Amino acid sequence: MSGGKGTVSGLEARLARFSKIGLLTAPTPFERMWRLEKHLGGPKLWVKREDCIPTGSGGNKLRKLDYVLAEAVSKKADVIVSGGVVQSNSQRQVAAAAARMGLDCHLAVFHGRVARADSSYEENGNAFLNRLFGAQLHPVAWNGDRNAALYDLADNLRKEGRKPYVVPYGVSSGLGAVGYASAVTEIARQAHDHGFSPDAIVHCSGSGATQAGLIVGTAIALRHTDVIGIDIDAEPERVEADVLRYAKEASAMLELDMEKNRVNVVAGHSGPAYGVPHEQTIEAISLAGRLEALVLDPVYSGKGLAGLISLISQGNWSADQNVVFVHTGGAPALYAYQDVRERLSRTGSEVGT
Ligand SMILES: Cc1ncc(COP(=O)(O)O)c(C=O)c1O
């Protein structure tokens, strides 16, 4: 575990060159999913609990924000600008971090990417938490451009004499990926404590920097671990291109040679569209709840686990191999999808244990 540059200590040393604001005070939990593993018939299944990061209901973006917002501080920003769809976990985590930092937060809220207009979707879950954390919301029509409206918002604030710092959609950038590589140091040490090195890390992939961070982190600290991103955007080519871009940028920042063949984005588990759960998503959320008391969501982590279950059923791993599922958070969105909760109430009793 210790020693040269191709080790966990090597990754930690490279990450130590970057500033952080200190949103994470301890490694997130790493647990065996005994009952899900038994239900599925192996391999050995572990979960990395990024949903337990202790700010604003947790989630994977906080790990990226720890590094990204340090840049905002160094640039002496007085307002944080970001954006996302109505039920974006990303912007909720930006709002939470900004609140803890004592900075104003303005969010461009995209309407129309997800074709829903029920009051539950518009007002519950992340939409409510954004307001609770004091963010100012600016409704914007979705036009497919994830970042232009954020920069427009920042320009307007600049005209008012403010010093905005733009956190990109999904907190995805080279620096965001560097921040997420820190998850690999924890996974490597926690797996080592349990006496193994993971055969694969599986998670859901959207704006790309989570997977990019896992790729560059494992390239240094867990060279024999596959990183498998489950596309939840129904845009696997776009996801793959973004993962590669951020992984290249993060590699340069960490002084690492990027190997293109480490990018593995798996299609076919996103359901019909972004934000629309399919039957396998509902089943995965139900299984995780009933067997492991994990709260997954209909947009991200539920689809990620649905993808993992499918890969297991296709025989991708033997019973003695170790697979880590990254629970990237997202539970607040569950409270915004009333129809999903109704479907879950129906399927719950049908899951055999
Ligand atoms: C709960 C959750 N999981 C996974 C992801 C995907 O991470 P990334 O956008 O870095 O690919 C997101 C992104 O919004 C998310 O909110």
Coordinates of C-alpha atoms and ligand atoms in Angstrom, one line a residue:
M1 CA 0.0 0.0 0.0
S2 CA 2.9 2.3 0.5
G3 CA 5.8 3.4 -1.6
G4 CA 6.4 4.6 -5.2
K5 CA 4.2 6.6 -7.5
G6 CA 2.1 3.8 -8.7
T7 CA 0.5 3.2 -5.3
V8 CA -2.2 4.5 -3.0
S9 CA 0.4 6.7 -1.3
G10 CA 1.5 7.9 -4.7
L11 CA -2.0 8.9 -5.6
E12 CA -2.4 10.6 -2.1
A13 CA 0.8 12.5 -2.7
R14 CA -0.4 13.8 -6.1
L15 CA -3.8 14.8 -4.6
A16 CA -2.1 16.6 -1.7
R17 CA -0.8 19.2 -4.2
F18 CA -4.3 20.5 -4.7
S19 CA -6.2 22.7 -2.3
K20 CA -9.5 21.4 -0.7
I21 CA -12.1 23.2 1.3
G22 CA -12.7 20.3 3.7
L23 CA -16.2 19.1 2.9
L24 CA -15.2 15.5 3.8
T25 CA -13.8 14.9 7.2
A26 CA -13.5 11.1 7.1
P27 CA -13.6 8.3 4.5
T28 CA -17.2 7.3 3.5
P29 CA -18.3 3.9 4.7
F30 CA -17.4 0.7 2.8
E31 CA -19.8 -2.2 3.4
R32 CA -20.4 -5.7 2.2
M33 CA -23.9 -6.2 0.7
W34 CA -24.3 -9.7 2.1
R35 CA -28.0 -10.1 1.4
L36 CA -28.0 -8.7 -2.1
E37 CA -24.9 -10.8 -2.9
K38 CA -26.8 -13.9 -1.7
H39 CA -29.9 -13.0 -3.6
L40 CA -27.9 -12.5 -6.9
G41 CA -25.7 -15.5 -6.4
G42 CA -22.3 -13.7 -6.2
P43 CA -19.8 -12.2 -6.9
K44 CA -18.8 -10.6 -3.5
L45 CA -20.5 -7.3 -3.5
W46 CA -19.4 -4.1 -1.7
V47 CA -20.9 -0.7 -1.6
K48 CA -19.0 2.6 -1.2
R49 CA -21.4 4.9 0.6
E50 CA -20.9 8.3 -1.1
D51 CA -24.5 9.0 -0.1
C52 CA -23.1 9.4 3.4
I53 CA -20.9 12.4 2.8
P54 CA -22.1 14.7 5.6
T55 CA -23.2 17.9 3.8
G56 CA -26.6 18.6 2.5
S57 CA -27.8 15.0 2.1
G58 CA -24.6 13.7 0.6
G59 CA -23.6 12.5 -2.9
N60 CA -20.7 12.2 -5.3
K61 CA -20.6 15.9 -6.3
L62 CA -19.4 16.9 -2.8
R63 CA -16.1 15.1 -3.4
K64 CA -15.6 17.0 -6.6
L65 CA -16.7 20.3 -5.0
D66 CA -14.2 19.9 -2.2
Y67 CA -11.5 20.6 -4.8
V68 CA -13.4 22.8 -7.3
L69 CA -14.7 25.2 -4.7
A70 CA -11.1 25.7 -3.3
E71 CA -10.5 27.3 -6.7
A72 CA -13.5 29.6 -6.1
V73 CA -11.9 30.6 -2.8
S74 CA -8.5 31.2 -4.3
K75 CA -10.2 33.4 -7.0
K76 CA -11.9 35.3 -4.2
A77 CA -15.4 34.7 -5.6
D78 CA -18.3 36.1 -3.7
V79 CA -21.0 34.1 -5.4
I80 CA -21.2 30.6 -6.7
V81 CA -23.1 29.9 -9.9
S82 CA -24.2 26.5 -11.2
G83 CA -27.2 24.8 -12.7
G84 CA -29.0 21.6 -13.6
V85 CA -32.4 20.1 -14.1
V86 CA -35.2 20.7 -11.6
Q87 CA -34.3 17.6 -9.6
S88 CA -30.5 17.9 -10.0
N89 CA -28.5 16.5 -7.2
S90 CA -25.5 18.4 -8.4
Q91 CA -27.0 21.8 -7.9
R92 CA -28.4 20.8 -4.5
Q93 CA -24.9 19.8 -3.4
V94 CA -23.5 23.1 -4.8
A95 CA -26.2 25.0 -2.9
A96 CA -25.3 23.0 0.3
A97 CA -21.6 23.6 0.0
A98 CA -22.1 27.3 -0.8
A99 CA -24.3 27.6 2.3
R100 CA -21.6 26.1 4.5
M101 CA -19.0 28.5 3.0
G102 CA -21.2 31.5 3.6
L103 CA -21.4 32.3 -0.1
D104 CA -24.4 33.3 -2.2
C105 CA -25.5 30.7 -4.7
H106 CA -27.4 31.3 -7.9
L107 CA -28.6 28.3 -9.9
A108 CA -29.9 28.1 -13.5
V109 CA -32.7 25.6 -13.3
F110 CA -33.4 23.8 -16.6
H111 CA -37.0 23.1 -17.3
G112 CA -37.9 20.6 -20.1
R113 CA -35.1 18.1 -20.1
V114 CA -37.2 15.8 -18.1
A115 CA -40.8 15.8 -19.4
R116 CA -42.6 16.2 -16.1
A117 CA -44.6 19.0 -14.7
D118 CA -46.2 17.5 -11.6
S119 CA -46.0 19.5 -8.4
S120 CA -44.1 16.7 -6.7
Y121 CA -41.3 17.0 -9.3
E122 CA -41.3 20.8 -9.2
E123 CA -41.3 21.3 -5.5
N124 CA -40.2 18.2 -3.5
G125 CA -36.8 16.5 -3.1
N126 CA -33.9 18.5 -4.5
A127 CA -36.0 21.4 -5.6
F128 CA -37.1 21.9 -2.0
L129 CA -33.6 21.5 -0.6
N130 CA -32.1 24.1 -3.0
R131 CA -34.5 26.6 -1.5
L132 CA -33.8 25.3 2.0
F133 CA -30.1 25.9 1.5
G134 CA -30.8 29.4 0.4
A135 CA -30.0 29.3 -3.3
Q136 CA -31.6 31.7 -5.7
L137 CA -33.2 29.9 -8.6
H138 CA -33.4 31.1 -12.2
P139 CA -35.7 29.1 -14.4
V140 CA -34.2 28.5 -17.9
A141 CA -35.7 26.5 -20.8
W142 CA -33.5 23.4 -21.6
N143 CA -31.9 23.7 -25.1
G144 CA -29.3 20.9 -24.8
D145 CA -26.5 23.2 -23.9
R146 CA -25.5 22.3 -20.3
N147 CA -23.3 25.3 -19.5
A148 CA -24.2 28.4 -21.6
A149 CA -27.0 29.5 -19.2
L150 CA -24.6 29.3 -16.3
Y151 CA -22.1 31.6 -18.0
D152 CA -24.9 34.0 -18.9
L153 CA -26.0 34.1 -15.3
A154 CA -22.5 34.8 -14.2
D155 CA -22.2 37.6 -16.8
N156 CA -25.3 39.2 -15.4
L157 CA -23.9 39.0 -11.8
R158 CA -20.6 40.5 -12.9
K159 CA -22.5 43.4 -14.4
E160 CA -24.0 43.9 -10.9
G161 CA -20.5 44.2 -9.5
R162 CA -20.3 40.6 -8.1
K163 CA -17.4 38.1 -8.5
P164 CA -19.0 34.9 -9.6
Y165 CA -17.4 31.5 -9.8
V166 CA -19.1 29.0 -12.2
V167 CA -19.3 25.4 -11.2
P168 CA -20.0 23.5 -14.4
Y169 CA -23.0 21.2 -14.9
G170 CA -22.5 18.1 -12.9
V171 CA -19.4 19.6 -11.3
S172 CA -17.7 17.9 -14.3
S173 CA -14.3 19.3 -15.3
G174 CA -10.7 18.1 -15.1
L175 CA -10.5 19.5 -11.6
G176 CA -13.7 17.8 -10.6
A177 CA -12.3 14.5 -11.9
V178 CA -9.1 15.1 -9.9
G179 CA -11.3 15.6 -6.8
Y180 CA -13.2 12.3 -7.5
A181 CA -9.9 10.4 -7.8
S182 CA -9.8 10.8 -4.0
A183 CA -12.5 8.1 -3.7
V184 CA -10.0 5.6 -5.1
T185 CA -7.6 6.2 -2.2
E186 CA -10.4 5.3 0.2
I187 CA -11.6 2.3 -1.8
A188 CA -8.1 0.9 -2.1
R189 CA -7.3 1.3 1.6
Q190 CA -10.8 0.0 2.7
A191 CA -10.6 -3.0 0.4
H192 CA -7.1 -3.7 1.5
D193 CA -8.3 -3.8 5.2
H194 CA -10.8 -6.4 4.1
G195 CA -8.0 -8.4 2.4
F196 CA -8.7 -7.9 -1.3
S197 CA -8.2 -5.7 -4.3
P198 CA -11.4 -4.9 -6.2
D199 CA -11.9 -6.6 -9.5
A200 CA -14.3 -3.9 -10.6
I201 CA -15.8 -0.6 -9.5
V202 CA -19.3 -0.1 -11.0
H203 CA -21.3 3.2 -10.8
C204 CA -23.7 5.3 -12.8
S205 CA -22.2 7.8 -15.2
G206 CA -23.7 11.0 -16.5
S207 CA -21.8 14.2 -16.9
G208 CA -18.6 12.2 -16.7
A209 CA -16.1 13.4 -14.1
T210 CA -17.0 10.8 -11.5
Q211 CA -15.9 8.0 -13.9
A212 CA -13.0 10.1 -15.1
G213 CA -11.8 10.5 -11.5
L214 CA -12.2 6.7 -10.9
I215 CA -10.2 6.0 -14.1
V216 CA -7.3 8.2 -13.3
G217 CA -7.3 7.2 -9.6
T218 CA -7.3 3.5 -10.4
A219 CA -4.6 4.0 -13.1
I220 CA -2.3 5.0 -10.2
A221 CA -3.5 3.1 -7.2
L222 CA -5.6 0.1 -8.4
R223 CA -4.2 -0.8 -11.8
H224 CA -5.9 -4.2 -12.0
T225 CA -9.4 -2.8 -11.2
D226 CA -11.9 -2.3 -14.0
V227 CA -14.0 0.9 -13.8
I228 CA -17.4 0.4 -15.4
G229 CA -19.7 3.4 -15.9
I230 CA -23.4 2.6 -16.5
D231 CA -24.8 5.3 -18.8
I232 CA -27.9 6.8 -17.3
D233 CA -28.3 9.6 -19.7
A234 CA -29.3 7.4 -22.7
E235 CA -26.4 9.1 -24.5
P236 CA -23.5 6.6 -24.2
E237 CA -21.4 8.1 -26.9
R238 CA -21.6 11.6 -25.4
V239 CA -20.9 10.2 -21.9
E240 CA -17.9 8.3 -23.2
A241 CA -16.5 11.3 -25.0
D242 CA -16.9 13.5 -21.8
V243 CA -15.4 10.8 -19.6
L244 CA -12.4 10.6 -21.9
R245 CA -12.0 14.4 -22.0
Y246 CA -12.1 14.9 -18.3
A247 CA -9.9 11.9 -17.7
K248 CA -7.3 13.4 -20.1
E249 CA -7.5 16.8 -18.3
A250 CA -7.2 15.2 -14.9
S251 CA -4.3 13.0 -16.1
A252 CA -2.4 16.1 -17.2
M253 CA -3.1 17.7 -13.8
L254 CA -1.9 14.6 -12.0
E255 CA 1.1 14.1 -14.3
L256 CA -0.1 10.7 -15.5
D257 CA -0.2 9.2 -19.0
M258 CA -3.8 8.6 -19.9
E259 CA -4.7 5.2 -21.3
K260 CA -7.8 5.5 -23.5
N261 CA -8.7 1.9 -23.2
R262 CA -9.6 2.3 -19.5
V263 CA -12.8 4.1 -20.5
N264 CA -15.7 1.7 -20.3
V265 CA -19.2 3.1 -20.6
V266 CA -22.0 0.5 -20.7
A267 CA -25.2 1.3 -22.6
G268 CA -28.6 -0.3 -22.3
H269 CA -29.6 0.4 -18.7
S270 CA -30.8 4.0 -18.9
G271 CA -34.4 3.2 -19.6
P272 CA -36.2 5.2 -22.3
A273 CA -34.6 8.6 -21.5
Y274 CA -32.7 10.6 -18.8
G275 CA -34.9 11.0 -15.7
V276 CA -37.3 8.3 -16.8
P277 CA -37.0 5.0 -14.8
H278 CA -37.7 1.7 -16.4
E279 CA -38.9 -1.5 -14.7
Q280 CA -35.3 -2.7 -14.0
T281 CA -34.7 0.6 -12.2
I282 CA -37.7 0.1 -10.0
E283 CA -36.6 -3.5 -9.2
A284 CA -33.1 -2.4 -8.4
I285 CA -34.4 0.3 -6.0
S286 CA -36.7 -2.2 -4.4
L287 CA -34.0 -4.8 -3.9
A288 CA -31.5 -2.3 -2.5
G289 CA -34.1 -1.1 0.0
R290 CA -35.4 -4.4 1.1
L291 CA -32.2 -6.3 1.3
E292 CA -29.6 -3.6 2.3
A293 CA -31.6 -0.7 3.6
L294 CA -30.0 1.5 0.9
V295 CA -32.0 4.4 -0.6
L296 CA -31.4 4.5 -4.3
D297 CA -33.0 7.0 -6.7
P298 CA -34.9 6.7 -10.0
V299 CA -32.5 8.9 -12.1
Y300 CA -29.0 7.7 -11.2
S301 CA -28.2 5.1 -8.6
G302 CA -31.2 2.9 -9.3
K303 CA -30.2 2.7 -12.9
G304 CA -26.6 2.1 -11.9
L305 CA -27.5 -0.8 -9.8
A306 CA -29.9 -2.1 -12.5
G307 CA -26.8 -2.1 -14.8
L308 CA -24.7 -4.0 -12.2
I309 CA -27.4 -6.6 -11.7
S310 CA -27.6 -7.2 -15.4
L311 CA -23.8 -7.5 -15.8
I312 CA -23.8 -10.0 -12.9
S313 CA -26.6 -12.0 -14.5
Q314 CA -24.6 -12.1 -17.8
G315 CA -21.8 -13.9 -15.8
N316 CA -19.2 -11.1 -15.9
W317 CA -17.7 -12.2 -12.5
S318 CA -17.1 -15.4 -10.7
A319 CA -18.4 -16.0 -7.1
D320 CA -14.9 -15.3 -5.6
Q321 CA -14.4 -12.0 -7.3
N322 CA -15.0 -8.6 -5.6
V323 CA -17.1 -5.9 -7.1
V324 CA -17.6 -2.5 -5.6
F325 CA -20.8 -0.5 -6.3
V326 CA -20.4 3.2 -5.7
H327 CA -23.6 4.6 -4.2
T328 CA -23.4 8.1 -5.6
G329 CA -26.3 9.4 -3.7
G330 CA -29.5 11.0 -5.1
A331 CA -32.1 9.8 -2.5
P332 CA -33.8 13.2 -2.3
A333 CA -35.1 12.8 -5.9
L334 CA -37.0 9.7 -4.8
Y335 CA -39.4 12.0 -2.9
A336 CA -40.0 14.0 -6.1
Y337 CA -41.2 11.0 -8.1
Q338 CA -44.6 10.1 -6.7
D339 CA -45.4 7.6 -9.4
V340 CA -42.1 5.8 -8.7
R341 CA -43.0 5.6 -5.0
E342 CA -46.4 4.1 -5.9
R343 CA -44.8 1.5 -8.2
L344 CA -42.3 0.7 -5.4
S345 CA -45.1 0.1 -2.9
R346 CA -46.6 -2.4 -5.4
T347 CA -43.3 -4.3 -6.2
G348 CA -41.9 -4.3 -2.6
S349 CA -43.9 -7.2 -1.4
E350 CA -43.0 -9.3 -4.5
V351 CA -39.2 -9.4 -3.9
G352 CA -38.3 -12.8 -2.5
T353 CA -35.4 -12.9 0.0
Ligands
LIG1 C1 -26.8 10.7 -7.7 C2 -25.9 10.8 -8.8 N1 -25.1 9.8 -9.2 C3 -24.3 9.8 -10.3 C4 -24.2 10.9 -11.0 C5 -23.3 10.9 -12.2 O1 -22.1 11.5 -11.9 P1 -21.3 12.2 -13.1 O2 -22.2 13.3 -13.5 O3 -20.0 12.7 -12.5 O4 -21.1 11.3 -14.2 C6 -24.9 12.1 -10.6 C7 -24.8 13.3 -11.4 O5 -25.6 14.2 -11.4 C8 -25.8 12.0 -9.5 O6 -26.5 13.1 -9.1

